[in-house]
mmCIF file of C-alpha atoms in Angstrom:
data_model
loop_
_atom_site.group_PDB
_atom_site.id
_atom_site.type_symbol
_atom_site.label_atom_id
_atom_site.label_comp_id
_atom_site.label_asym_id
_atom_site.label_seq_id
_atom_site.Cartn_x
_atom_site.Cartn_y
_atom_site.Cartn_z
ATOM 1 C CA SER F 1 17.074 22.587 -131.475
ATOM 2 C CA GLN F 2 13.877 24.527 -131.760
ATOM 3 C CA LYS F 3 14.019 27.656 -129.992
ATOM 4 C CA ILE F 4 11.944 30.945 -129.575
ATOM 5 C CA GLU F 5 13.205 34.120 -129.405
ATOM 6 C CA GLN F 6 11.440 37.248 -128.150
ATOM 7 C CA ASN F 7 13.254 40.661 -127.497
ATOM 8 C CA SER F 8 13.854 40.677 -123.778
ATOM 9 C CA GLU F 9 13.936 44.420 -123.345
ATOM 10 C CA ALA F 10 10.909 45.930 -122.305
ATOM 11 C CA LEU F 11 8.663 47.851 -124.670
ATOM 12 C CA ASN F 12 7.449 51.327 -123.347
ATOM 13 C CA ILE F 13 4.595 52.805 -125.249
ATOM 14 C CA GLN F 14 2.257 55.520 -125.067
ATOM 15 C CA GLU F 15 -1.464 54.876 -124.213
ATOM 16 C CA GLY F 16 -3.366 54.714 -127.542
ATOM 17 C CA LYS F 17 -0.507 53.881 -129.765
ATOM 18 C CA THR F 18 -0.241 50.324 -131.273
ATOM 19 C CA ALA F 19 2.319 47.944 -129.580
ATOM 20 C CA THR F 20 4.331 45.374 -131.672
ATOM 21 C CA LEU F 21 5.988 42.559 -130.277
ATOM 22 C CA THR F 22 8.145 40.400 -132.274
ATOM 23 C CA CYS F 23 8.476 36.393 -131.890
ATOM 24 C CA ASN F 24 11.242 34.617 -134.130
ATOM 25 C CA TYR F 25 11.510 30.982 -134.340
ATOM 26 C CA THR F 26 14.180 28.559 -135.474
ATOM 27 C CA ASN F 27 14.203 25.253 -136.985
ATOM 28 C CA TYR F 28 11.201 24.100 -139.244
ATOM 29 C CA SER F 29 8.074 26.112 -139.012
ATOM 30 C CA PRO F 30 5.692 24.677 -136.127
ATOM 31 C CA ALA F 31 1.907 23.991 -137.264
ATOM 32 C CA TYR F 32 0.730 27.102 -135.204
ATOM 33 C CA LEU F 33 2.287 29.502 -132.608
ATOM 34 C CA GLN F 34 0.442 30.621 -129.529
ATOM 35 C CA TRP F 35 0.669 33.892 -127.694
ATOM 36 C CA TYR F 36 -0.078 34.205 -124.009
ATOM 37 C CA ARG F 37 -0.496 36.944 -121.538
ATOM 38 C CA GLN F 38 1.287 36.772 -118.119
ATOM 39 C CA ASP F 39 0.776 39.252 -115.205
ATOM 40 C CA PRO F 40 3.343 38.938 -112.379
ATOM 41 C CA GLY F 41 2.801 36.183 -110.200
ATOM 42 C CA ARG F 42 0.164 34.655 -112.287
ATOM 43 C CA GLY F 43 -0.046 31.740 -114.749
ATOM 44 C CA PRO F 44 0.021 32.469 -118.569
ATOM 45 C CA VAL F 45 -3.352 33.186 -120.079
ATOM 46 C CA PHE F 46 -3.916 32.197 -123.705
ATOM 47 C CA LEU F 47 -4.745 34.936 -125.919
ATOM 48 C CA LEU F 48 -4.714 33.901 -129.744
ATOM 49 C CA LEU F 49 -3.439 30.925 -131.820
ATOM 50 C CA ILE F 50 -2.242 31.277 -135.288
ATOM 51 C CA ARG F 51 -1.801 28.328 -138.034
ATOM 52 C CA GLU F 52 1.003 27.947 -140.221
ATOM 53 C CA ASN F 53 -1.273 28.640 -143.378
ATOM 54 C CA GLU F 54 -2.711 31.594 -141.853
ATOM 55 C CA LYS F 55 -1.108 34.891 -142.314
ATOM 56 C CA GLU F 56 -3.022 36.922 -139.864
ATOM 57 C CA LYS F 57 -5.559 36.536 -137.136
ATOM 58 C CA ARG F 58 -7.566 39.209 -135.116
ATOM 59 C CA LYS F 59 -9.401 39.287 -132.009
ATOM 60 C CA GLU F 60 -10.661 42.761 -130.863
ATOM 61 C CA ARG F 61 -7.693 44.919 -130.468
ATOM 62 C CA LEU F 62 -5.162 42.011 -130.787
ATOM 63 C CA LYS F 63 -3.542 40.959 -134.273
ATOM 64 C CA VAL F 64 -1.117 38.300 -134.990
ATOM 65 C CA THR F 65 0.848 37.470 -138.306
ATOM 66 C CA PHE F 66 3.046 34.353 -139.157
ATOM 67 C CA ASP F 67 5.597 34.659 -141.829
ATOM 68 C CA THR F 68 7.176 31.363 -142.531
ATOM 69 C CA THR F 69 9.731 32.881 -144.907
ATOM 70 C CA LEU F 70 11.123 35.114 -142.328
ATOM 71 C CA LYS F 71 10.335 32.633 -139.439
ATOM 72 C CA GLN F 72 8.610 35.197 -137.446
ATOM 73 C CA SER F 73 5.282 36.226 -135.997
ATOM 74 C CA LEU F 74 4.232 39.584 -134.907
ATOM 75 C CA PHE F 75 1.913 40.519 -132.300
ATOM 76 C CA HIS F 76 -0.043 43.687 -132.285
ATOM 77 C CA ILE F 77 -2.140 45.349 -129.550
ATOM 78 C CA THR F 78 -4.048 48.429 -131.188
ATOM 79 C CA ALA F 79 -5.444 51.553 -129.046
ATOM 80 C CA SER F 80 -3.079 49.977 -126.168
ATOM 81 C CA GLN F 81 -4.276 50.777 -122.660
ATOM 82 C CA PRO F 82 -2.258 50.841 -119.097
ATOM 83 C CA ALA F 83 -4.382 47.689 -118.341
ATOM 84 C CA ASP F 84 -2.633 46.004 -121.310
ATOM 85 C CA SER F 85 0.903 46.193 -119.415
ATOM 86 C CA ALA F 86 2.127 42.761 -118.859
ATOM 87 C CA THR F 87 4.465 39.998 -120.078
ATOM 88 C CA TYR F 88 3.737 38.451 -123.277
ATOM 89 C CA LEU F 89 4.869 35.048 -124.194
ATOM 90 C CA CYS F 90 5.067 33.427 -127.669
ATOM 91 C CA ALA F 91 5.183 29.610 -127.912
ATOM 92 C CA ARG F 92 5.355 26.885 -130.310
ATOM 93 C CA ILE F 93 4.366 23.300 -130.173
ATOM 94 C CA SER F 94 7.173 20.514 -130.034
ATOM 95 C CA GLY F 95 6.701 17.031 -130.506
ATOM 96 C CA GLY F 96 3.628 14.728 -130.585
ATOM 97 C CA TYR F 97 2.060 15.541 -127.379
ATOM 98 C CA ASN F 98 1.885 19.313 -127.942
ATOM 99 C CA LYS F 99 4.170 20.222 -125.313
ATOM 100 C CA LEU F 100 5.088 24.227 -125.523
ATOM 101 C CA ILE F 101 8.319 25.795 -126.076
ATOM 102 C CA PHE F 102 8.218 29.406 -124.726
ATOM 103 C CA GLY F 103 10.263 32.590 -125.520
ATOM 104 C CA ALA F 104 11.374 34.607 -122.473
ATOM 105 C CA GLY F 105 8.679 37.033 -123.113
ATOM 106 C CA THR F 106 8.409 40.762 -123.803
ATOM 107 C CA ARG F 107 7.287 42.944 -120.985
ATOM 108 C CA LEU F 108 5.117 45.650 -122.514
ATOM 109 C CA ALA F 109 4.413 48.613 -120.363
ATOM 110 C CA VAL F 110 1.572 51.283 -121.493
ATOM 111 C CA HIS F 111 2.171 54.713 -119.918
ATOM 112 C CA PRO F 112 -1.012 57.046 -119.668
ATOM 113 C CA ASP S 1 -15.653 25.222 -115.098
ATOM 114 C CA THR S 2 -13.433 26.902 -112.639
ATOM 115 C CA GLY S 3 -10.365 26.483 -114.298
ATOM 116 C CA VAL S 4 -6.765 24.824 -113.230
ATOM 117 C CA SER S 5 -6.285 24.974 -109.683
ATOM 118 C CA GLN S 6 -2.754 24.675 -108.034
ATOM 119 C CA ASN S 7 -2.024 24.171 -104.210
ATOM 120 C CA PRO S 8 -0.297 25.502 -102.462
ATOM 121 C CA ARG S 9 0.424 28.917 -104.198
ATOM 122 C CA HIS S 10 3.483 29.613 -102.249
ATOM 123 C CA LYS S 11 5.904 27.013 -100.471
ATOM 124 C CA ILE S 12 9.021 28.187 -98.593
ATOM 125 C CA THR S 13 11.233 25.137 -97.564
ATOM 126 C CA LYS S 14 14.818 24.351 -96.200
ATOM 127 C CA ARG S 15 17.221 22.882 -98.405
ATOM 128 C CA GLY S 16 16.963 18.788 -98.199
ATOM 129 C CA GLN S 17 13.311 18.733 -97.248
ATOM 130 C CA ASN S 18 10.753 17.252 -99.666
ATOM 131 C CA VAL S 19 7.872 19.058 -101.089
ATOM 132 C CA THR S 20 4.587 18.082 -103.066
ATOM 133 C CA PHE S 21 2.573 20.259 -105.248
ATOM 134 C CA ARG S 22 -1.029 19.365 -106.412
ATOM 135 C CA CYS S 23 -2.678 20.149 -109.640
ATOM 136 C CA ASP S 24 -6.630 20.129 -110.275
ATOM 137 C CA PRO S 25 -7.042 20.561 -114.118
ATOM 138 C CA ILE S 26 -10.327 21.401 -115.936
ATOM 139 C CA SER S 27 -12.490 18.599 -115.792
ATOM 140 C CA GLU S 28 -12.516 16.423 -118.652
ATOM 141 C CA HIS S 29 -9.147 17.458 -119.812
ATOM 142 C CA ASN S 30 -7.374 14.390 -120.611
ATOM 143 C CA ARG S 31 -4.124 16.074 -121.163
ATOM 144 C CA LEU S 32 -2.081 17.344 -118.165
ATOM 145 C CA TYR S 33 1.478 19.314 -118.427
ATOM 146 C CA TRP S 34 3.920 20.408 -115.678
ATOM 147 C CA TYR S 35 6.289 23.465 -116.496
ATOM 148 C CA ARG S 36 8.731 25.331 -114.358
ATOM 149 C CA GLN S 37 9.422 29.003 -114.933
ATOM 150 C CA THR S 38 12.330 31.112 -113.490
ATOM 151 C CA LEU S 39 12.472 34.714 -113.147
ATOM 152 C CA GLY S 40 12.992 36.644 -116.570
ATOM 153 C CA GLN S 41 12.298 33.111 -118.770
ATOM 154 C CA GLY S 42 9.411 31.783 -120.152
ATOM 155 C CA PRO S 43 7.817 28.199 -118.662
ATOM 156 C CA GLU S 44 9.979 25.241 -119.566
ATOM 157 C CA PHE S 45 8.541 21.882 -119.979
ATOM 158 C CA LEU S 46 8.805 19.339 -117.325
ATOM 159 C CA THR S 47 6.445 16.335 -117.994
ATOM 160 C CA TYR S 48 3.204 15.255 -119.654
ATOM 161 C CA PHE S 49 0.471 13.028 -118.925
ATOM 162 C CA GLN S 50 -2.344 11.724 -121.005
ATOM 163 C CA ASN S 51 -5.159 10.443 -118.821
ATOM 164 C CA GLU S 52 -3.077 8.788 -115.947
ATOM 165 C CA ALA S 53 0.100 7.616 -118.168
ATOM 166 C CA GLN S 54 3.025 9.861 -117.737
ATOM 167 C CA LEU S 55 4.133 9.634 -121.647
ATOM 168 C CA GLU S 56 6.849 12.149 -121.623
ATOM 169 C CA LYS S 57 9.450 13.577 -119.197
ATOM 170 C CA SER S 58 11.946 16.234 -119.729
ATOM 171 C CA ARG S 59 15.844 16.098 -119.269
ATOM 172 C CA LEU S 60 15.139 18.638 -116.653
ATOM 173 C CA LEU S 61 13.224 16.361 -114.724
ATOM 174 C CA SER S 62 15.963 15.016 -112.479
ATOM 175 C CA ASP S 63 15.786 11.751 -110.289
ATOM 176 C CA ARG S 64 14.744 13.703 -107.526
ATOM 177 C CA PHE S 65 11.409 14.652 -109.342
ATOM 178 C CA SER S 66 8.407 12.266 -109.573
ATOM 179 C CA ALA S 67 5.050 13.150 -110.787
ATOM 180 C CA GLU S 68 1.579 11.225 -110.602
ATOM 181 C CA ARG S 69 -1.719 11.499 -112.072
ATOM 182 C CA PRO S 70 -3.875 8.928 -110.469
ATOM 183 C CA LYS S 71 -7.160 7.839 -111.962
ATOM 184 C CA GLY S 72 -6.267 10.508 -114.536
ATOM 185 C CA SER S 73 -7.767 13.364 -112.463
ATOM 186 C CA PHE S 74 -5.521 15.606 -110.326
ATOM 187 C CA SER S 75 -1.557 15.411 -110.503
ATOM 188 C CA THR S 76 1.176 15.644 -107.924
ATOM 189 C CA LEU S 77 4.606 16.797 -108.424
ATOM 190 C CA GLU S 78 7.143 15.958 -105.754
ATOM 191 C CA ILE S 79 10.511 17.193 -105.368
ATOM 192 C CA GLN S 80 12.879 15.397 -102.848
ATOM 193 C CA ARG S 81 15.640 16.448 -101.184
ATOM 194 C CA THR S 82 15.117 19.880 -102.509
ATOM 195 C CA GLU S 83 18.114 22.295 -103.473
ATOM 196 C CA GLN S 84 18.283 25.925 -103.904
ATOM 197 C CA GLY S 85 18.255 25.610 -107.852
ATOM 198 C CA ASP S 86 14.782 24.077 -107.463
ATOM 199 C CA SER S 87 13.412 27.616 -106.636
ATOM 200 C CA ALA S 88 11.124 28.623 -109.150
ATOM 201 C CA MET S 89 7.211 28.867 -110.113
ATOM 202 C CA TYR S 90 5.676 25.391 -111.004
ATOM 203 C CA LEU S 91 2.982 25.709 -113.458
ATOM 204 C CA CYS S 92 0.293 23.161 -114.397
ATOM 205 C CA ALA S 93 -1.636 23.275 -117.695
ATOM 206 C CA SER S 94 -4.604 21.153 -119.078
ATOM 207 C CA SER S 95 -5.835 20.600 -122.458
ATOM 208 C CA TYR S 96 -8.832 18.585 -124.096
ATOM 209 C CA SER S 97 -7.145 16.039 -126.862
ATOM 210 C CA LEU S 98 -8.868 17.753 -129.677
ATOM 211 C CA GLU S 99 -7.944 21.337 -128.983
ATOM 212 C CA GLU S 100 -4.507 22.908 -128.972
ATOM 213 C CA THR S 101 -4.879 25.465 -126.367
ATOM 214 C CA GLN S 102 -3.346 24.768 -123.045
ATOM 215 C CA TYR S 103 -4.887 26.593 -119.741
ATOM 216 C CA PHE S 104 -2.665 27.320 -117.071
ATOM 217 C CA GLY S 105 -3.040 27.363 -113.367
ATOM 218 C CA PRO S 106 -1.884 30.257 -111.123
ATOM 219 C CA GLY S 107 1.190 28.238 -110.314
ATOM 220 C CA THR S 108 3.337 27.399 -107.041
ATOM 221 C CA ARG S 109 5.802 29.616 -106.157
ATOM 222 C CA LEU S 110 8.588 27.579 -104.478
ATOM 223 C CA LEU S 111 11.534 28.955 -102.471
ATOM 224 C CA VAL S 112 14.095 26.878 -101.345
ATOM 225 C CA LEU S 113 16.477 28.487 -98.640
#
């Protein structure tokens, strides 16, 4: 079955450092992976989508990579700020209707 | 464009009662998804609508769950004879056919006592 695995332990980093979150998937490579941010008590907010044929994608301080050999995506936040503290979810599509399979998410805490 | 809205935001009910949640997608989004999220987990897919047609249902969706999307606009999710295991955040998401991104609502948090 298709699964998404994210490090369930919280990631604590100092403000200004780069945060790196890992997403591993099983089975065949999806056409694309998506990353979402979720704050407590709120719905996920879309951040970035990276396609299978893209090695890397950037948006402001965010960078995502997609390695089909390792079956892995890395999500980087450079120059992290306390406002970046949240849970970050990785998701792959499944099936013809683009339903999403999510990982459990990684909680990021950026300390001043 | 006000985004996806969901009502109510919170619902507390007693076991055995019926509850109904509503989702208003972004206008002109023809795809609508329901997900369920429990503490410490990512959202899990429940069901999918394309316009008014319900095209896919997860095995998570027991007989006590029913969803509708009349006229292809808003959608409702009803849970009959609620159980404590139904306590979760119920999320709705919508998207446009030609785009992959799903836009999520704020969710309805259900607590079954």
